[in-house]
Coordinates of C-alpha atoms in Angstrom, one line a residue:
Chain A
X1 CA -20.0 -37.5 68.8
X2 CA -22.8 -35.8 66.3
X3 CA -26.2 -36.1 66.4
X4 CA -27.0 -36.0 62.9
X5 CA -29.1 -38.2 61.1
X6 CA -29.8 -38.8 57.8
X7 CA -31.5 -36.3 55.2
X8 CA -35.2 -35.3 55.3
X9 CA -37.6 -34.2 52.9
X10 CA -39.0 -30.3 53.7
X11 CA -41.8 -30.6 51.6
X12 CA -42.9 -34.6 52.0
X13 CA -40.4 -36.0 54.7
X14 CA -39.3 -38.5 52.7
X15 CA -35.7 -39.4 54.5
X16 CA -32.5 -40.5 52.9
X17 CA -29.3 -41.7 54.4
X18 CA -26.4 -38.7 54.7
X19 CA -25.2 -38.8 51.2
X20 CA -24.7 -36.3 48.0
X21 CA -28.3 -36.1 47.1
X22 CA -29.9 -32.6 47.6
X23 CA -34.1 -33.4 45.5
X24 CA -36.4 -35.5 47.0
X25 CA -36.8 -38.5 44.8
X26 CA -40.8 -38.0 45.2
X27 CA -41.5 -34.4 44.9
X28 CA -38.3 -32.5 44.1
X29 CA -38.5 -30.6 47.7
X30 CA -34.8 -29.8 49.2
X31 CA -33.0 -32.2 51.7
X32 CA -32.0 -31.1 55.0
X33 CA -30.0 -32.7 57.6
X34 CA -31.9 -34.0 60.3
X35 CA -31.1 -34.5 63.9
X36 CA -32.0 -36.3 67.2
X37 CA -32.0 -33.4 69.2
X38 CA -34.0 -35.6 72.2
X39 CA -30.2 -37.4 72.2
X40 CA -28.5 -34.4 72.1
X41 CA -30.2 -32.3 75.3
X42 CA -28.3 -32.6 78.2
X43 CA -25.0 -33.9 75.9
X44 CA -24.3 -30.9 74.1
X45 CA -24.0 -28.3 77.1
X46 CA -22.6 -24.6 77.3
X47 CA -19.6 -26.3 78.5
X48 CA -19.1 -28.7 75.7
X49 CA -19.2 -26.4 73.6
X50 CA -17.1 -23.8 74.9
X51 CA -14.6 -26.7 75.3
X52 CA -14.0 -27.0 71.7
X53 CA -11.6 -25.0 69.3
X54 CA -12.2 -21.2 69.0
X55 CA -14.1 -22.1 65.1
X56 CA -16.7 -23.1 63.8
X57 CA -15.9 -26.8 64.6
X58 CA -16.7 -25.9 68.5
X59 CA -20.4 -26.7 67.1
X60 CA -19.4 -30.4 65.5
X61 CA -21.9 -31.8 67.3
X62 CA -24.8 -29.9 65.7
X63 CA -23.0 -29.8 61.8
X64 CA -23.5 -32.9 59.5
X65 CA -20.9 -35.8 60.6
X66 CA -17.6 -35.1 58.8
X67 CA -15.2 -38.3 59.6
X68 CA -11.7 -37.8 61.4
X69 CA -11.3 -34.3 61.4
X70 CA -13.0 -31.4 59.1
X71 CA -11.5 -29.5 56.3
X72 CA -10.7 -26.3 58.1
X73 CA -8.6 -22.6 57.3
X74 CA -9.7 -21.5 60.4
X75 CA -13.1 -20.5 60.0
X76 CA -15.8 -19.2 62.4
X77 CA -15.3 -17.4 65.9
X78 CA -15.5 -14.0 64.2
X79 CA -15.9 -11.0 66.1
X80 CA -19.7 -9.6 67.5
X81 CA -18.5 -6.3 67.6
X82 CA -20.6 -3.9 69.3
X83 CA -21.4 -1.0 67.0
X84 CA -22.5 2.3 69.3
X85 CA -21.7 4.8 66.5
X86 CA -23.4 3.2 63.9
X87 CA -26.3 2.3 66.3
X88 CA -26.9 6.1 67.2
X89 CA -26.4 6.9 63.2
X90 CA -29.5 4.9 63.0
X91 CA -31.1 5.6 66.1
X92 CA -31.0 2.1 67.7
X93 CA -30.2 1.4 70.9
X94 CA -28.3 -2.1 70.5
X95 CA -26.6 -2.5 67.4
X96 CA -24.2 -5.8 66.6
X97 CA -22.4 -6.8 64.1
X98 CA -21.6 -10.3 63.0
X99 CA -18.5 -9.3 61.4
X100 CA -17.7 -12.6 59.4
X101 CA -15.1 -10.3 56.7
X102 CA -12.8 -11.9 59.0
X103 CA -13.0 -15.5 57.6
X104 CA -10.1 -17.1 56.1
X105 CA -11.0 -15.9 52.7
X106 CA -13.1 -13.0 53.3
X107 CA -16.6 -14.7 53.4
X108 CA -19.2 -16.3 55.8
X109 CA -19.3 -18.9 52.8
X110 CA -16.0 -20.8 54.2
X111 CA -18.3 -21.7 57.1
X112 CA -20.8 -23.6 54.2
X113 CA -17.6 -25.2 52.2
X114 CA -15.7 -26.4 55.2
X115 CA -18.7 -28.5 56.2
X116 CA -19.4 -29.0 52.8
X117 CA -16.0 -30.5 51.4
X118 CA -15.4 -32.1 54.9
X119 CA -18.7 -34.4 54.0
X120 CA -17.3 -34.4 51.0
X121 CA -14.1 -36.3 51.2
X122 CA -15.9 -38.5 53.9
X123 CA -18.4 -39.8 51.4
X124 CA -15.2 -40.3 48.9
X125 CA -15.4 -37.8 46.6
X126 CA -12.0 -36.4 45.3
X127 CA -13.1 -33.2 43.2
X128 CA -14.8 -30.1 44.3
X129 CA -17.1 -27.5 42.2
X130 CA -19.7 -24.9 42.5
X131 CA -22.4 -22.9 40.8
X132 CA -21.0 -19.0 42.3
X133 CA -21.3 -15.0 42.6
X134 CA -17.5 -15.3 43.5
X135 CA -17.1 -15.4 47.1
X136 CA -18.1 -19.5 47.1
X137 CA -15.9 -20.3 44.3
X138 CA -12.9 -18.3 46.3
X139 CA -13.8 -20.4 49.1
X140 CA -13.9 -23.4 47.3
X141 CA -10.8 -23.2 45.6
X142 CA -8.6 -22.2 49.0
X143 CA -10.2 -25.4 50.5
X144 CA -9.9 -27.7 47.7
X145 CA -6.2 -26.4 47.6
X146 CA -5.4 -26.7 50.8
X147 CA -6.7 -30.4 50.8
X148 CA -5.0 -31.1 47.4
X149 CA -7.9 -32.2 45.4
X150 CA -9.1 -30.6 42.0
X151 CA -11.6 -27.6 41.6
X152 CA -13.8 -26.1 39.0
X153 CA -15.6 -23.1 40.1
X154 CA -18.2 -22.0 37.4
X155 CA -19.0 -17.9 38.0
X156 CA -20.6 -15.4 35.7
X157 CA -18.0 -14.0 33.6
X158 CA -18.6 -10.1 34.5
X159 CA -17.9 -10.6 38.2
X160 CA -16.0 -8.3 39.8
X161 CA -12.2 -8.4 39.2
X162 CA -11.3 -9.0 43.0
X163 CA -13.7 -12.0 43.0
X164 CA -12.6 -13.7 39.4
X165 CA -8.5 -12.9 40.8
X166 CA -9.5 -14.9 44.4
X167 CA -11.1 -17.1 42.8
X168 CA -8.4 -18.1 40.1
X169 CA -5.1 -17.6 42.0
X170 CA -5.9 -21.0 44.5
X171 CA -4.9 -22.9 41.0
X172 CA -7.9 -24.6 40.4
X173 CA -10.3 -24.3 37.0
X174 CA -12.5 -21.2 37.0
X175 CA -14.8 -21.3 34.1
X176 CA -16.4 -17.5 33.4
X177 CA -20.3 -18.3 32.1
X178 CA -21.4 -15.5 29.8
X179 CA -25.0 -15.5 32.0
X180 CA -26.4 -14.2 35.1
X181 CA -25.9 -16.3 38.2
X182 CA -29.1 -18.1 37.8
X183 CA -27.8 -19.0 34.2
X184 CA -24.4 -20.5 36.0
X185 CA -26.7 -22.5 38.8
X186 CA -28.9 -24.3 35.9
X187 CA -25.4 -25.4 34.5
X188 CA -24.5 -26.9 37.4
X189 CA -27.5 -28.4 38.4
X190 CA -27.6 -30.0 34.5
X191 CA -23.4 -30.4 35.1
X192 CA -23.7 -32.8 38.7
X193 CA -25.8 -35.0 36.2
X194 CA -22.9 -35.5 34.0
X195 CA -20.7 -35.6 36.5
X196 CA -21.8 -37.3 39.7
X197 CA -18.6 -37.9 41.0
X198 CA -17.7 -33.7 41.5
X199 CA -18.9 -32.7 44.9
X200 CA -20.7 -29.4 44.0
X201 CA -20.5 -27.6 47.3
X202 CA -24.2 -26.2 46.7
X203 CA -25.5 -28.4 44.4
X204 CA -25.3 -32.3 44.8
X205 CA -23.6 -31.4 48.6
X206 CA -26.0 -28.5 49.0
X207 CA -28.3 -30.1 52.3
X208 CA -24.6 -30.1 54.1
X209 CA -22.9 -26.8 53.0
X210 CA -26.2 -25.2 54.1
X211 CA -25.9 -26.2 57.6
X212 CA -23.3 -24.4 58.0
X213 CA -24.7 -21.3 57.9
X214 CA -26.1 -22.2 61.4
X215 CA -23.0 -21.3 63.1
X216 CA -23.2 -17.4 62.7
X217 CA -26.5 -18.4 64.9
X218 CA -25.0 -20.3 67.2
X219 CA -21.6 -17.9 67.9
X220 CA -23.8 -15.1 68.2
X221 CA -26.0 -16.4 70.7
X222 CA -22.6 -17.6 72.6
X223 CA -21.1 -14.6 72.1
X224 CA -23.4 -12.6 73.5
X225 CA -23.1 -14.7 76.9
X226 CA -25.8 -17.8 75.4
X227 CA -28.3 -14.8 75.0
X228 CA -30.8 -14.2 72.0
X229 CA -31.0 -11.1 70.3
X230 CA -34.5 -9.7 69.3
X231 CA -33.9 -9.2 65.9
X232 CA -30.7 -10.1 62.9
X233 CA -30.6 -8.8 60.2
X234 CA -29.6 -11.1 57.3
X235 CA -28.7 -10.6 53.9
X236 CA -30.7 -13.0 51.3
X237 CA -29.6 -14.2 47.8
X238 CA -30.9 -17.6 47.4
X239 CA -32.3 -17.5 51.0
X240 CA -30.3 -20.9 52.5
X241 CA -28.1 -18.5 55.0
X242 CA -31.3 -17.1 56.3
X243 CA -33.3 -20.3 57.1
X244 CA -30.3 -21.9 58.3
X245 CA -29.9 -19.0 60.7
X246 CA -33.4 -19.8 61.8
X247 CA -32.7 -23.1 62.0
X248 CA -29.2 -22.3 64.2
X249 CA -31.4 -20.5 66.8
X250 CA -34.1 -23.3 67.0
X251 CA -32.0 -25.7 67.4
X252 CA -30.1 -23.8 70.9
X253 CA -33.3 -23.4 72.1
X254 CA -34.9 -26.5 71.5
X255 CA -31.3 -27.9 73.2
X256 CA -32.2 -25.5 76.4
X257 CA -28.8 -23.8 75.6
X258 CA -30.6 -20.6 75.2
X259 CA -33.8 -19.3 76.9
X260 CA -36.2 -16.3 75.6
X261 CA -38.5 -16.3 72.4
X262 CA -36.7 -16.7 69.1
X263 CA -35.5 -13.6 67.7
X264 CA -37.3 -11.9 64.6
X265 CA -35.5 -12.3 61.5
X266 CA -35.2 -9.7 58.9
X267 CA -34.1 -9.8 55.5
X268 CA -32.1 -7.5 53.1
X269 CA -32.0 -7.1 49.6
X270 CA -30.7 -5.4 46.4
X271 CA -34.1 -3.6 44.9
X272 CA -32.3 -4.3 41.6
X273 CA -32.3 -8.0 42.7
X274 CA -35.8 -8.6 44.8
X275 CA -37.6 -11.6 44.2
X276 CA -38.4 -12.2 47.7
X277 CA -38.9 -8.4 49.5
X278 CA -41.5 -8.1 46.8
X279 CA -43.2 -11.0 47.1
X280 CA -43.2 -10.4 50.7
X281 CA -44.2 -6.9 49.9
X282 CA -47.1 -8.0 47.7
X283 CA -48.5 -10.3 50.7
X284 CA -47.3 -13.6 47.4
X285 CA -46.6 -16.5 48.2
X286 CA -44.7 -18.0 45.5
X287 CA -41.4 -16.2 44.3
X288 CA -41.4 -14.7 40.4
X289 CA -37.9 -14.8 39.1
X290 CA -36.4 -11.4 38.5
X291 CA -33.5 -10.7 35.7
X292 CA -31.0 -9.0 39.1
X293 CA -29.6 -5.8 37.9
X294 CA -27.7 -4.8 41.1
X295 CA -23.8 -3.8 42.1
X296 CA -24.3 -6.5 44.1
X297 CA -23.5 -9.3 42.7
X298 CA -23.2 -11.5 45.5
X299 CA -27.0 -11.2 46.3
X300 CA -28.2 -11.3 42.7
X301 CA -29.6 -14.2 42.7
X302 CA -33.3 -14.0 40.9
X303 CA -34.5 -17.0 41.2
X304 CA -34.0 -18.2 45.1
X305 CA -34.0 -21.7 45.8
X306 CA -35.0 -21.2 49.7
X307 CA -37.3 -17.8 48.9
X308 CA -40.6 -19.8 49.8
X309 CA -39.1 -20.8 53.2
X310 CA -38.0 -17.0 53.8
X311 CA -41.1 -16.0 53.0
X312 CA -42.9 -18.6 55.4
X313 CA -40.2 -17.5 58.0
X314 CA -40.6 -13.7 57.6
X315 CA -44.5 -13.9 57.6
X316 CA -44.3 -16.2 60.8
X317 CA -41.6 -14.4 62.7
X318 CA -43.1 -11.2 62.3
X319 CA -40.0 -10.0 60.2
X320 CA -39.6 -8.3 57.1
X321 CA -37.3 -7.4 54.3
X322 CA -35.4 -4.7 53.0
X323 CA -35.0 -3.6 49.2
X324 CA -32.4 -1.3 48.7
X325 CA -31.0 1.3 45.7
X326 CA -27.7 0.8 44.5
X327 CA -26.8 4.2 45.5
X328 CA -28.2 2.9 49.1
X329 CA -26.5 0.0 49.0
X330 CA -22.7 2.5 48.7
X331 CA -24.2 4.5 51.7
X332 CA -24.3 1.5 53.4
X333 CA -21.0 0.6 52.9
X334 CA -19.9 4.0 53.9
X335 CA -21.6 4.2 56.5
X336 CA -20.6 1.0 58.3
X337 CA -16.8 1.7 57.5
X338 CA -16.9 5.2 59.0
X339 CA -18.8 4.7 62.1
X340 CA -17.0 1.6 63.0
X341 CA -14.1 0.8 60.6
X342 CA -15.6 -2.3 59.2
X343 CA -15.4 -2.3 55.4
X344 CA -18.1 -4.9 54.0
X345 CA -18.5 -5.6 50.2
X346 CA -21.8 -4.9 48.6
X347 CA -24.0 -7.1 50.6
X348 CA -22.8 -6.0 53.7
X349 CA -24.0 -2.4 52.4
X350 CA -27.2 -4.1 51.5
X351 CA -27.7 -5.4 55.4
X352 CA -26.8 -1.8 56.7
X353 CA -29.0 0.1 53.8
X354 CA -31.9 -2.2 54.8
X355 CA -31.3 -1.8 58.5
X356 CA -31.7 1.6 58.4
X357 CA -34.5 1.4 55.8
X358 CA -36.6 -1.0 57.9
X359 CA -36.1 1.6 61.2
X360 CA -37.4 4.1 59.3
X361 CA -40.7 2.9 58.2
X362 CA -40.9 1.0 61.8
X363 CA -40.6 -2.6 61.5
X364 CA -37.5 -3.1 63.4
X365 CA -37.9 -2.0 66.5
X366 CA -35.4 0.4 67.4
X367 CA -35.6 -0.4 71.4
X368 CA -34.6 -3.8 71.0
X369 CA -31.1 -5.2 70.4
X370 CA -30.0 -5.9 66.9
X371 CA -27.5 -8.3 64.9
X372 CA -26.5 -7.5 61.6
X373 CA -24.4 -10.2 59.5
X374 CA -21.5 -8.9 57.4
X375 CA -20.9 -11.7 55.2
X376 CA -18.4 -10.2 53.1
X377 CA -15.0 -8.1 52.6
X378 CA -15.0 -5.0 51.1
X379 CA -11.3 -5.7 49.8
X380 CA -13.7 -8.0 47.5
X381 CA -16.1 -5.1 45.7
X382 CA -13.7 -2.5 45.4
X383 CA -14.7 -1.5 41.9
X384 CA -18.5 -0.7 43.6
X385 CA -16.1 2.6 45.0
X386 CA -14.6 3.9 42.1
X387 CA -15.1 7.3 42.2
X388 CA -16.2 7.9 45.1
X389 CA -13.5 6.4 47.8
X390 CA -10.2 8.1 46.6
X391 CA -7.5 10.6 47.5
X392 CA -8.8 14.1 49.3
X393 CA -6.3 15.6 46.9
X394 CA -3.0 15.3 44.8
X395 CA -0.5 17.7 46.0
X396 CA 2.9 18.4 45.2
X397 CA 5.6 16.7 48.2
X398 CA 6.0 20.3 50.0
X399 CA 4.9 21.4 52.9
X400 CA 3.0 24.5 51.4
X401 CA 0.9 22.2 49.5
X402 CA 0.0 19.9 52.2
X403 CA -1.0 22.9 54.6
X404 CA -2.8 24.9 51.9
X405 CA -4.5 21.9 51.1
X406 CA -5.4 20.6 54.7
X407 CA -6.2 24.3 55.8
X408 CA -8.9 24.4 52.7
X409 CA -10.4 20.8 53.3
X410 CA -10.2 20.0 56.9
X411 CA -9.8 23.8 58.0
X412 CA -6.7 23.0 60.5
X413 CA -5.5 26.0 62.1
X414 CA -8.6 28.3 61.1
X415 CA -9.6 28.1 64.7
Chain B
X1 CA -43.0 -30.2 16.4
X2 CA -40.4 -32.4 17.3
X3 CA -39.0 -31.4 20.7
X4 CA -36.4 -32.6 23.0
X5 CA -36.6 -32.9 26.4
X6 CA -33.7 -33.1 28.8
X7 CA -33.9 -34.7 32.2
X8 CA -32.1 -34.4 35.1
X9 CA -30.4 -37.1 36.7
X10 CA -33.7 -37.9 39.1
X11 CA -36.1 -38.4 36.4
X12 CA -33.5 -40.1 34.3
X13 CA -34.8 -43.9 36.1
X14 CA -38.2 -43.4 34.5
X15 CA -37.0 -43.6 31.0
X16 CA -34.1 -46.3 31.5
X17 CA -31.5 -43.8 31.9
X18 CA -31.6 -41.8 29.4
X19 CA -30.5 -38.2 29.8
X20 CA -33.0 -37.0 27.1
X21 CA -35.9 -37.8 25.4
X22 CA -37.3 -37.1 21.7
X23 CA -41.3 -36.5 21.4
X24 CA -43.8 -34.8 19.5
X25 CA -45.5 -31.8 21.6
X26 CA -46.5 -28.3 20.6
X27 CA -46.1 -26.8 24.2
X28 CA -44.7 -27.7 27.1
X29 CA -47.5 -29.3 29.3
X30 CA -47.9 -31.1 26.0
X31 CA -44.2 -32.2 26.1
X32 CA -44.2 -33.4 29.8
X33 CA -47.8 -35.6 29.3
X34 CA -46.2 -37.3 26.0
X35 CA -43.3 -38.2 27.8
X36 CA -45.6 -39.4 30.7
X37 CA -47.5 -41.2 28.2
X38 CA -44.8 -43.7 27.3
X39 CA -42.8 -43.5 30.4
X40 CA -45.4 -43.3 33.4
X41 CA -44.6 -41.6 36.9
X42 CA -43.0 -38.1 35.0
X43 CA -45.5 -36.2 35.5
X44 CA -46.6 -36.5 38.9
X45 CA -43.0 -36.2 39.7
X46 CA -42.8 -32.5 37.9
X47 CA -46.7 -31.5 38.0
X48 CA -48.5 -31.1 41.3
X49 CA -52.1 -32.5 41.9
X50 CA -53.4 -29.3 40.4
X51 CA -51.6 -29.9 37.6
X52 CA -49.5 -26.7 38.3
X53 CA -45.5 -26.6 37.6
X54 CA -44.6 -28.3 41.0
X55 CA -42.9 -25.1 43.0
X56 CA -38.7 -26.3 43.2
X57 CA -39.2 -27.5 39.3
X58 CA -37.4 -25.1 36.8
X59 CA -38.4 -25.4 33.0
X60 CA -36.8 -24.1 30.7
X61 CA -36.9 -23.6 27.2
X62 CA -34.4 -22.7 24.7
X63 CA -32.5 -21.3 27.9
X64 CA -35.2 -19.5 29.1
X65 CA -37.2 -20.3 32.4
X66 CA -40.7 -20.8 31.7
X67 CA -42.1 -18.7 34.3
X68 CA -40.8 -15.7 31.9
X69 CA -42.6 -16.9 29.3
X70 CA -46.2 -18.4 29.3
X71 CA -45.0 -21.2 31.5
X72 CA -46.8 -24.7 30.9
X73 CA -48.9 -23.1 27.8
X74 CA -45.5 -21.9 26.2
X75 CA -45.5 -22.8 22.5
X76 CA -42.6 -24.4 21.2
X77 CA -41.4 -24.6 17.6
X78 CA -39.7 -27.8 15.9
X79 CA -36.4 -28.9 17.3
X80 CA -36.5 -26.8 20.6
X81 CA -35.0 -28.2 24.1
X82 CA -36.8 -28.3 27.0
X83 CA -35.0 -29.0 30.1
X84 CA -36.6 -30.3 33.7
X85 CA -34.1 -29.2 36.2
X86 CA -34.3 -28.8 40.5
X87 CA -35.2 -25.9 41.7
X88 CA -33.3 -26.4 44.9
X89 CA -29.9 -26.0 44.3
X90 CA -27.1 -22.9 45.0
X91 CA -26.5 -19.9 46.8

């Protein structure tokens, strides 16, 4: 059985029961899902838990309650792959990833829709739709297919082809907004008024998608033998996987599943897309919208729905954040994919460009171990490479060619 | 200046349902305390004690969020749409 309670208030308390409702009636504040934890201690145990399925749903006890079974492709379990090349490229000592490219569609966001749409079809609904930078709506529409219902994903128009193609080919309605992503989210928000009836993943089902995000906390902590790590490194657009990371760990350790202090979380962003490295930078603490103008377009979100709670986490946890060039950003990607054959899309090249950028000026400490979350396929950004990941050379099929050639670029045989 | 303002499905209660709302304001503090003024409870819902946009609030007008503009003081002309929508929603 879950322990999950109804929803709660983050600014006021104010509770709800579990249903699609993401304001607070009193002060507009975002619902979360609350849980009786004191219930749970002693119940959920390492060995509950490593009972379950190899997925996300090993953690049902600690996700929102989802009826019979959940909505699931499979999702979860990726690998923590330990990264020693890249590690001594940055001069770390410990270096993890969280390599969650490996979901069913690419993303860490089917762990957030498979909670999501399971709550979904519990509370009734028979229709799913998003507000998305592409990777949501792709998961949205492979779950929706998969459980027969409806979709309409709602994306920014000049997304990358990959994303629009992933998106689209699950059969459901994609509509392409001629807007930023912060443009598409205010449609939606205006759009679940109109339509109460279409669970919006991260709109009107937004308190339970987000909890999802808890399980890359949870399955690293397990995978690395029910052990903290002293710092993660985690990408931000509106900020919900970040606190809900923070949220993942607190909840193992208030569950004694885990021992240690809570590890220092560290965010990463597009300096074309900032809003919350520079008000963490300028010592704010509100968020000022920014107009993103990044390559990556799954972080560019200027106007973060969670920044205030990043900031409050950062400042407390004795993080901080990275802001990161474009041209960064591709070295990331680079980087990660030829020290360790991982191939991210652009956020993932945001996490690695602000790892190494927050080494360099000192705030992560390079002695302790690291996690850094890769929350998305490469095979998703391609476009970000053109130019600049292509063939060594175009020869002619004979073997003179390929030797002339491989002698002048790789200098075999000159020894 | 006539103005419209559109509100989102939690505010909607406080003017017996309807979605929007037709009043007389020349800027949008002026738009939300007229509306208050004949539907009571608005404001306090979408203004904090300080009077101060409450923080997961977005206004916008004519498609633009307010905090781009001149925020509460920003000056609208006849016919414009305002519209109240949560903060806290996407990603």
């Amino acid at each position: 059985m879950g322990y999950s309670l109804g929803l709660i208030c983050r600014e006021c308390a104010t509770t709800y029961p579990a249903e699609a409702r993401y304001v607070c009636e009193r002060c507009f504040g975002p619902l979360e899902v609350a849980y009786d934890l004191d219930a749970a201690r002693g119940r959920v145990t390492r060995e509950s838990i490593e009972g379950g399925p190899r997925s996300m749903w090993r953690y049902r006890d600690l996700l929102p309650e989802v009826g019979d079974t959940p909505v699931d492709l499979g999702t979860g379990w990726t690998p923590l792959r330990r990264a020693d090349r890249l590690a001594e490229r940055l001069g770390v000592r410990e270096l993890w990833l969280k390599d969650d490219t490996l979901n069913p569609t690419g993303s860490f966001k089917d762990r957030v829709v498979s909670v999501a749409l399971s709550v979904a079809r519990r509370l009734g609904f028979t229709t799913a739709a998003c507000a998305s930078t592409g990777n949501l709506a792709t998961s949205v529409a492979a779950h929706a297919a998969a459980m027969g219902w409806p979709s309409v994903t709602i994306i920014p128009s000049d997304l990358e082809t990959s994303k629009i193609v992933m998106a689209a080919v699950f059969g459901g309605v994609v509509l392409g907004v001629e807007g930023n992503y912060d443009d598409v989210n205010r449609l939606c928000v205006e759009l679940v008024s109109e339509h109460p009836d279409w669970a919006f993943a991260n709109v009107n089902l937004r308190p339970f998608y987000a909890e999802g995000s808890k399980t890359l906390a949870f399955e690293i902590a397990e995978q690395l033998g029910w052990r903290l790590p002293d710092q993660v490194v985690v990408p931000i657009a509106s900020g919900s996987q970040f606190t809900k990371v923070a949220k993942g760990f607190a909840q193992l350790r208030a569950l004694d599943l885990v021992e240690g202090a809570p590890p220092r979380l560290f965010g990463a962003q597009a300096a074309g897309c900032s809003p919350v490295a520079t008000a963490f930078a300028e010592g704010a603490t509100a968020i000022r919208p920014q107009k993103p103008r990044t390559l990556a377009r799954s972080l560019a979100i200027g106007n973060p729905a969670d920044g205030p709670y990043v900031l409050d986490e950062l400042r407390a946890g004795g993080g901080d954040c990275g802001s990161v060039t474009d041209e960064e950003i591709l070295e990331g990607i680079e980087l990660l994919a030829s020290s360790e054959g991982v191939f991210a899309e652009t956020a993932g090249g945001t996490t690695i460009a602000s790892l190494r950028q927050m080494v360099r000026r000192g705030t992560v400490d390079p002695e302790g171990s690291i996690v850094a979350i890769i929350s998305g396929h490469g095979l998703k950004t391609v476009e970000a490479l053109a130019g600049r990941s292509g063939v060594t050379a175009t020869i002619p099929p004979t073997l003179v060619a390929a030797e002339d050639t491989l002698t002048a670029r790789l200098l075999v045989g000159a020894s | 200046m006539s103005v419209v303002v559109r509100l989102p499905a939690q505010l909607r209660a406080l003017v017996g349902g309807a979605g929007e709302v037709e009043v007389e304001a020349r800027t949008v503090r002026e738009a939300i305390l007229t509306v208050d003024a004949a539907h009571p409870g608005l404001a306090e819902r979408v203004l904090d004690d300080g009077g101060a946009l409450r923080r997961f609030v977005n206004v916008f007008v004519a498609d633009e969020d307010v905090r781009f503009l001149d925020g509460l003081d920003t000056v609208l002309s006849d016919g414009e749409t305002i519209s109240l929508v949560p903060a806290v929603a996407g990603g």
